[in-house]
Amino acid sequence: MTDMTESVEKWGIFELALSGPADGNPFTEVSFGARFRHKNRVVEPDGFYDGDGVYRVRFMPDTEGEWHYETVSNVDELAGHRGSFTCVPPTTPGNHGPVQVHNIYHFAYADGTPHVSVGTTCYAWVHQGDALEEQTLETLKQAPFNKMRMCVFPKHYPFNANEPPLYPYVRGEDGQWDFQRFNPAFFQHFETRVGQLRDMGIEADIILFHPYDRWGFATMPPEADDLYLRYVVARLAAYRNVWWSMANEFDLMKSKHEADWDRFFRIVQESDPYQHLRSIHNCRRFYDHGKPWVTHTSVQHSDLARVPEWREAYRKPVVVDECRYEGNIEKMWGNITAQEMVHRFWLGTIGGGYVGHGETYLHPEDILWWSKGGVLHGESPARIAFLRRLLEEHAPEGLDPVSREGASKGEDYYLFYFGVAQPGRFLFTLPEAHQYRLDVIDTWNMTITPVEGTYSGTFMLELPSKPFHAVQARRVDS
Amino acid sequence: MTDMTESVEKWGIFELALSGPADGNPFTEVSFGARFRHKNRVVEPDGFYDGDGVYRVRFMPDTEGEWHYETVSNVDELAGHRGSFTCVPPTTPGNHGPVQVHNIYHFAYADGTPHVSVGTTCYAWVHQGDALEEQTLETLKQAPFNKMRMCVFPKHYPFNANEPPLYPYVRGEDGQWDFQRFNPAFFQHFETRVGQLRDMGIEADIILFHPYDRWGFATMPPEADDLYLRYVVARLAAYRNVWWSMANEFDLMKSKHEADWDRFFRIVQESDPYQHLRSIHNCRRFYDHGKPWVTHTSVQHSDLARVPEWREAYRKPVVVDECRYEGNIEKMWGNITAQEMVHRFWLGTIGGGYVGHGETYLHPEDILWWSKGGVLHGESPARIAFLRRLLEEHAPEGLDPVSREGASKGEDYYLFYFGVAQPGRFLFTLPEAHQYRLDVIDTWNMTITPVEGTYSGTFMLELPSKPFHAVQARRVDS
């Protein structure tokens, strides 16, 4: 029994470790969890077996004050342990809590701070060994990204011939993977990386399944899939920066059907006490993002002009997690120019959505950012950083489309983007009731040039006749 | 009666002029035409009243040898005139006859010479007065275009405030247009311009109706529409370079309905002895190009990647007559960069279609090529000329798509285009049975760089990691 008074910051992790049986199969034979109580409210996270006879339960308190807990188990030595702790205000800089949907189409942290999602993808970065993984973390410190798409399972694919240092399962005596016995070291490593991202302010968009597999993890039996999901959620849900992505390219996983994906969503939904964001990423066809367990629309698509259509279709935030990658590989999904990548970010932004980055430049050792991480070689991240700064300064709560070229935050801020068009002038329409200052923005050269005077209503403005330019209008009356 | 033996080149114009009644309304009260006979074959073009008591009938013979004719009229003095002429082989350089559909998706002249359609648009160029019109003709001499989209009726629209020098109708005593009395001078002028285009090897894609009107020509009663169509066809069908476009942006003409467009097509179809190409141009929604009187699919659309879809939908040639215009005006349909225009030409080409050019740069006197003609200011025409030369040299009979990036002429020639992608290498698949020489093409800088060696089957080729590049494969075995 534990009853020391401990303090845990709000949205931090309280973790309790207990010793229990190491024989038999603790992953399937032992149930373990705890009931956390604050006043009349009870939250019941599942615990998990972490190997070597150690059982853990993790809890992310979202309310300051006293919390009391009592463990629950089908094993006597793990049941009935009681204790308490005090949840104190966040102490870690940048701890704003988990990201949630805000204002239908946008995101905010639990403390109300807006979250402008600017993602990138390194599918298999946690499977590359410490040297490269630490380089990836170093790169991310300088990069503009606040969300990382990353797979739990290792990746088998062109440019991905290497075996991972760790596997999520152990092998049975027959040499086959035992899908009922997890490898705790694998998950300890994985959650260390998730925690490091959290400490850098980066959301971990955890991809639970994906089709690119040579080990059998993509084709486990349903019971193994479900056990896996519950185990991952039990281990990771207490990390405030977790998002759940049921799959990368779910529609390419031929052994799974619509009912499987529905079930996976429901398992995650019922297992996660914190209701982290949930979505699923497509290759060719969309999952029905209108289903109630989907919190936002994760999209792979090249036509960013369709973001408003997807917003309307599902009335949820649209995150175009994959719009092809900046790079030069032979695959058409991985060889767009930096300029095109930046263009797609702007198009998606003007459409009222969020866009994700990825990079696939040929590398002598096949270290491509999109999968393995490492360093960034491209020219888009600097421009994406410029866009992120602009949005965080002027429209952190998100933009909603007002026309094909324009988006706004209410009547306070307007952003117009012209893409491959090069207007020498443009007829703008702003509210008559307010005054605005305008800036002409070169999205590629990252310049912001103020326009003389203030503007209101409908007016024609001279523009530089160059492509990839934008205009912002900032309301200056009170 | 005329019976002199005259000679007319094949696909030239035989014209017979007769004097007849000038009183009453010759346009509606006098029927006039002729029956042209070669051996057992009879062709019956309508004639037309050309003012000042002169009636004309024009005939474009398509078969060499003796032709006999006899006029037909409800007026005695115009009926029963007989004569003959000899149709001789084409004597005018570049006279290959009218353009027809060839091999389902492509075009060829009547003599079998392939026609690679490379169009442009100057909607109202014939309504600008001689000085500007002659400048337009001078410009076209140096330009890469072999098809001109041009309206019969004058244009009312931004940048088009000027009145035309001539009107297609005369006014009645009430000062209103008399839609039953054409102005022959207007049509004489119009057909002079059509003839000048013909003499430069340029097809005249004649737009019969359009919505941009302040005179009432877009909202005439049905009887007037029909009379107009028959009059235009009677005057112009004998020009071998004529294509009929029922409308520009038909779907914006709210006073006309689907049945009207169907009727217009049928009137043109039944009146035109030569069955010139017929289509109709959309704004937002397509007319059903599957209808039997549509010879090819005329499209306004910005997404050139959809050309293969439209080919399959209608199984007819696809001509994207409007994909926005190179320019810098405030309207988003008229301000794409030259690079984007060239990109769209290549995309449409790879899709197995044909693309049309237009240009809308702001001009101090509102002389924008897209409507008025004049001179070209843009950078796309030189690149379009480069593409046209390439196609005419290697694939004049047209390309059919074989993949998203590639198109071919059978197994003789392949063209791959990468657009905004910048592959550093690409996996090509060519037939195993043949040998090919390859060239890397910079579509913007207009360079063709041969690749060392010959290639066959599937192979990876190093590429320059730059956007807007293409690769062609020319079969070199026999």
Short mmCIF file of C-alpha atoms in Angstrom, two decimals, chain B residues 12-258:
data_model
loop_
_atom_site.label_atom_id
_atom_site.label_comp_id
_atom_site.label_asym_id
_atom_site.label_seq_id
_atom_site.Cartn_x
_atom_site.Cartn_y
_atom_site.Cartn_z
CA GLY B 12 -11.45 25.52 -101.63
CA ILE B 13 -14.64 27.53 -102.07
CA PHE B 14 -16.81 27.60 -105.15
CA GLU B 15 -19.09 30.60 -104.90
CA LEU B 16 -22.02 31.52 -107.10
CA ALA B 17 -23.55 35.00 -106.90
CA LEU B 18 -26.94 35.82 -108.42
CA SER B 19 -29.11 38.87 -108.48
CA GLY B 20 -32.51 38.62 -106.92
CA PRO B 21 -35.15 40.56 -105.07
CA ALA B 22 -33.99 43.27 -102.66
CA ASP B 23 -37.43 44.25 -101.46
CA GLY B 24 -39.42 42.75 -98.64
CA ASN B 25 -37.20 40.76 -96.28
CA PRO B 26 -34.88 38.63 -98.39
CA PHE B 27 -33.49 36.97 -95.23
CA THR B 28 -36.81 35.40 -94.35
CA GLU B 29 -38.91 35.50 -97.49
CA VAL B 30 -36.48 34.09 -100.02
CA SER B 31 -35.22 30.55 -99.87
CA PHE B 32 -32.13 29.93 -101.91
CA GLY B 33 -29.59 27.17 -102.29
CA ALA B 34 -28.05 24.81 -104.76
CA ARG B 35 -27.68 21.14 -105.48
CA PHE B 36 -24.10 20.19 -106.27
CA ARG B 37 -23.69 16.86 -107.99
CA HIS B 38 -20.64 14.68 -108.59
CA LYS B 39 -21.61 11.49 -110.37
CA ASN B 40 -24.48 10.12 -108.29
CA ARG B 41 -23.68 12.11 -105.18
CA VAL B 42 -25.57 15.29 -104.36
CA VAL B 43 -24.65 17.92 -101.76
CA GLU B 44 -27.11 20.68 -100.96
CA PRO B 45 -25.69 23.75 -99.24
CA ASP B 46 -27.99 26.61 -98.35
CA GLY B 47 -27.32 29.97 -99.93
CA PHE B 48 -27.75 33.33 -98.24
CA TYR B 49 -28.69 36.89 -98.97
CA ASP B 50 -25.67 39.18 -98.97
CA GLY B 51 -27.44 42.54 -99.34
CA ASP B 52 -27.89 44.83 -102.34
CA GLY B 53 -29.95 42.24 -104.17
CA VAL B 54 -27.09 39.74 -104.23
CA TYR B 55 -27.62 36.09 -103.30
CA ARG B 56 -24.71 33.73 -102.84
CA VAL B 57 -24.21 30.07 -102.39
CA ARG B 58 -20.85 28.63 -101.37
CA PHE B 59 -19.64 25.13 -101.78
CA MET B 60 -16.51 23.36 -100.58
CA PRO B 61 -15.87 20.37 -102.86
CA ASP B 62 -14.14 17.43 -101.20
CA THR B 63 -13.78 15.25 -104.29
CA GLU B 64 -11.78 15.94 -107.41
CA GLY B 65 -13.55 15.84 -110.76
CA GLU B 66 -16.56 17.39 -112.40
CA TRP B 67 -19.24 18.96 -110.27
CA HIS B 68 -22.57 20.17 -111.68
CA TYR B 69 -24.98 22.37 -109.87
CA GLU B 70 -28.44 23.76 -110.13
CA THR B 71 -29.86 26.47 -107.93
CA VAL B 72 -33.08 26.04 -105.98
CA SER B 73 -35.27 28.89 -104.79
CA ASN B 74 -38.82 29.95 -104.12
CA VAL B 75 -38.09 32.94 -106.37
CA ASP B 76 -38.09 32.27 -110.09
CA GLU B 77 -35.15 34.46 -110.97
CA LEU B 78 -32.91 32.59 -108.47
CA ALA B 79 -34.03 29.07 -109.36
CA GLY B 80 -32.75 26.71 -112.00
CA HIS B 81 -29.36 28.29 -112.62
CA ARG B 82 -27.04 25.55 -113.75
CA GLY B 83 -23.36 25.23 -114.19
CA SER B 84 -20.33 23.12 -113.51
CA PHE B 85 -16.77 23.32 -112.38
CA THR B 86 -13.80 21.06 -112.05
CA CYS B 87 -12.45 20.27 -108.63
CA VAL B 88 -8.68 20.01 -108.89
CA PRO B 89 -6.10 18.86 -106.33
CA PRO B 90 -5.22 21.38 -103.63
CA THR B 91 -3.03 24.15 -105.00
CA THR B 92 -2.76 26.36 -101.94
CA PRO B 93 0.16 25.40 -99.71
CA GLY B 94 -1.13 24.09 -96.40
CA ASN B 95 -4.55 23.13 -97.74
CA HIS B 96 -5.12 19.75 -96.15
CA GLY B 97 -8.88 20.09 -95.92
CA PRO B 98 -11.01 20.45 -92.82
CA VAL B 99 -9.97 18.95 -89.51
CA GLN B 100 -11.82 15.84 -88.43
CA VAL B 101 -11.71 13.44 -85.53
CA HIS B 102 -9.07 10.79 -85.99
CA ASN B 103 -8.45 7.64 -83.95
CA ILE B 104 -11.18 8.44 -81.42
CA TYR B 105 -9.21 10.93 -79.35
CA HIS B 106 -7.25 12.90 -81.92
CA PHE B 107 -7.54 15.04 -85.02
CA ALA B 108 -6.41 14.90 -88.62
CA TYR B 109 -7.06 16.96 -91.72
CA ALA B 110 -9.23 15.43 -94.41
CA ASP B 111 -6.16 14.48 -96.44
CA GLY B 112 -4.87 12.41 -93.52
CA THR B 113 -2.29 14.88 -92.26
CA PRO B 114 -2.35 14.81 -88.45
CA HIS B 115 -3.51 17.95 -86.70
CA VAL B 116 -1.97 18.69 -83.29
CA SER B 117 -4.46 21.18 -81.92
CA VAL B 118 -2.80 24.12 -80.16
CA GLY B 119 -5.42 26.76 -79.65
CA THR B 120 -5.65 30.26 -78.33
CA THR B 121 -8.55 32.56 -77.59
CA CYS B 122 -9.29 36.12 -78.73
CA TYR B 123 -13.03 36.19 -78.19
CA ALA B 124 -13.78 39.56 -79.74
CA TRP B 125 -10.79 40.19 -81.94
CA VAL B 126 -12.89 40.71 -85.08
CA HIS B 127 -14.80 43.51 -83.35
CA GLN B 128 -11.81 45.79 -82.74
CA GLY B 129 -11.38 47.64 -86.03
CA ASP B 130 -8.85 47.02 -88.76
CA ALA B 131 -5.73 48.40 -87.09
CA LEU B 132 -5.86 46.11 -84.08
CA GLU B 133 -7.22 43.19 -86.06
CA GLU B 134 -4.33 43.39 -88.48
CA GLN B 135 -1.91 43.55 -85.58
CA THR B 136 -3.52 40.38 -84.24
CA LEU B 137 -2.98 38.67 -87.57
CA GLU B 138 0.65 39.78 -87.56
CA THR B 139 1.08 38.38 -84.06
CA LEU B 140 -0.47 35.08 -85.08
CA LYS B 141 2.09 34.71 -87.87
CA GLN B 142 4.80 34.31 -85.24
CA ALA B 143 2.70 32.50 -82.66
CA PRO B 144 2.40 28.74 -82.15
CA PHE B 145 -1.37 28.56 -82.40
CA ASN B 146 -3.33 26.69 -85.04
CA LYS B 147 -6.81 27.27 -83.63
CA MET B 148 -8.52 30.52 -82.65
CA ARG B 149 -11.60 30.66 -80.44
CA MET B 150 -13.61 33.67 -81.59
CA CYS B 151 -17.15 34.88 -81.09
CA VAL B 152 -19.55 35.95 -83.79
CA PHE B 153 -21.29 38.36 -81.43
CA PRO B 154 -19.43 41.26 -79.81
CA LYS B 155 -18.46 41.03 -76.15
CA HIS B 156 -19.66 43.00 -73.15
CA TYR B 157 -17.46 42.40 -70.15
CA PRO B 158 -14.77 43.98 -67.98
CA PHE B 159 -11.99 45.27 -70.26
CA ASN B 160 -14.55 45.24 -73.10
CA ALA B 161 -16.38 48.55 -72.94
CA ASN B 162 -15.87 49.52 -76.59
CA GLU B 163 -18.62 49.22 -79.18
CA PRO B 164 -17.85 47.11 -82.23
CA PRO B 165 -17.46 48.88 -85.59
CA LEU B 166 -20.15 46.65 -87.07
CA TYR B 167 -23.20 44.85 -85.72
CA PRO B 168 -24.66 41.57 -86.94
CA TYR B 169 -28.15 43.05 -87.31
CA VAL B 170 -29.68 46.28 -88.53
CA ARG B 171 -32.01 48.33 -86.42
CA GLY B 172 -35.67 48.65 -87.26
CA GLU B 173 -37.54 51.94 -87.41
CA ASP B 174 -38.18 51.64 -83.68
CA GLY B 175 -34.43 51.78 -83.08
CA GLN B 176 -34.43 48.17 -81.85
CA TRP B 177 -32.37 45.44 -83.43
CA ASP B 178 -34.30 43.62 -86.11
CA PHE B 179 -33.34 40.00 -85.53
CA GLN B 180 -34.78 39.11 -88.91
CA ARG B 181 -32.43 41.39 -90.84
CA PHE B 182 -28.75 40.60 -90.80
CA ASN B 183 -26.09 43.16 -91.58
CA PRO B 184 -24.17 41.66 -94.53
CA ALA B 185 -21.21 44.00 -93.97
CA PHE B 186 -20.75 42.50 -90.51
CA PHE B 187 -20.61 38.97 -91.84
CA GLN B 188 -18.48 39.92 -94.84
CA HIS B 189 -15.97 41.30 -92.39
CA PHE B 190 -16.22 38.27 -90.14
CA GLU B 191 -15.65 35.81 -92.95
CA THR B 192 -12.74 37.84 -94.27
CA ARG B 193 -11.05 37.27 -90.92
CA VAL B 194 -11.93 33.58 -90.96
CA GLY B 195 -10.39 33.35 -94.42
CA GLN B 196 -7.25 35.11 -93.26
CA LEU B 197 -6.89 32.61 -90.44
CA ARG B 198 -7.38 29.79 -92.93
CA ASP B 199 -4.61 31.18 -95.08
CA MET B 200 -2.31 31.10 -92.05
CA GLY B 201 -3.21 27.51 -91.24
CA ILE B 202 -5.34 28.48 -88.26
CA GLU B 203 -8.65 26.81 -87.50
CA ALA B 204 -11.46 29.23 -86.64
CA ASP B 205 -13.33 27.84 -83.64
CA ILE B 206 -16.45 29.95 -84.14
CA ILE B 207 -18.40 30.60 -80.97
CA LEU B 208 -22.03 30.97 -81.95
CA PHE B 209 -23.47 32.20 -78.64
CA HIS B 210 -22.07 33.63 -75.45
CA PRO B 211 -23.50 35.24 -72.31
CA TYR B 212 -21.49 38.48 -72.22
CA ASP B 213 -23.89 40.80 -73.96
CA ARG B 214 -25.40 44.26 -73.63
CA TRP B 215 -27.15 44.34 -77.00
CA GLY B 216 -29.66 41.53 -76.69
CA PHE B 217 -27.89 38.97 -78.89
CA ALA B 218 -27.72 36.53 -75.99
CA THR B 219 -31.45 36.67 -75.36
CA MET B 220 -33.04 36.59 -78.80
CA PRO B 221 -36.24 34.62 -79.29
CA PRO B 222 -35.79 31.01 -80.43
CA GLU B 223 -36.88 31.77 -84.01
CA ALA B 224 -34.16 34.41 -84.24
CA ASP B 225 -31.55 32.05 -82.79
CA ASP B 226 -32.43 29.44 -85.37
CA LEU B 227 -32.46 31.91 -88.27
CA TYR B 228 -29.08 33.18 -87.13
CA LEU B 229 -27.57 29.70 -86.97
CA ARG B 230 -28.74 28.81 -90.46
CA TYR B 231 -27.44 32.11 -91.81
CA VAL B 232 -24.01 31.70 -90.22
CA VAL B 233 -23.70 28.12 -91.43
CA ALA B 234 -24.81 29.09 -94.94
CA ARG B 235 -22.15 31.80 -95.07
CA LEU B 236 -19.26 30.06 -93.35
CA ALA B 237 -19.48 26.31 -93.69
CA ALA B 238 -17.57 26.35 -96.98
CA TYR B 239 -14.49 27.67 -95.16
CA ARG B 240 -12.49 24.54 -94.51
CA ASN B 241 -10.98 25.87 -91.27
CA VAL B 242 -14.30 26.29 -89.47
CA TRP B 243 -15.12 24.55 -86.17
CA TRP B 244 -18.48 25.21 -84.53
CA SER B 245 -18.64 25.97 -80.85
CA MET B 246 -22.28 26.34 -79.82
CA ALA B 247 -21.29 28.61 -76.98
CA ASN B 248 -18.74 30.03 -74.67
CA GLU B 249 -19.86 29.19 -71.11
CA PHE B 250 -23.24 27.88 -72.24
CA ASP B 251 -24.28 27.22 -68.67
CA LEU B 252 -24.19 30.93 -67.84
CA MET B 253 -26.83 31.71 -70.49
CA LYS B 254 -29.81 31.46 -68.20
CA SER B 255 -32.40 32.12 -70.91
CA LYS B 256 -31.34 29.02 -72.83
CA HIS B 257 -32.07 25.53 -71.69
CA GLU B 258 -30.77 22.08 -72.45
#
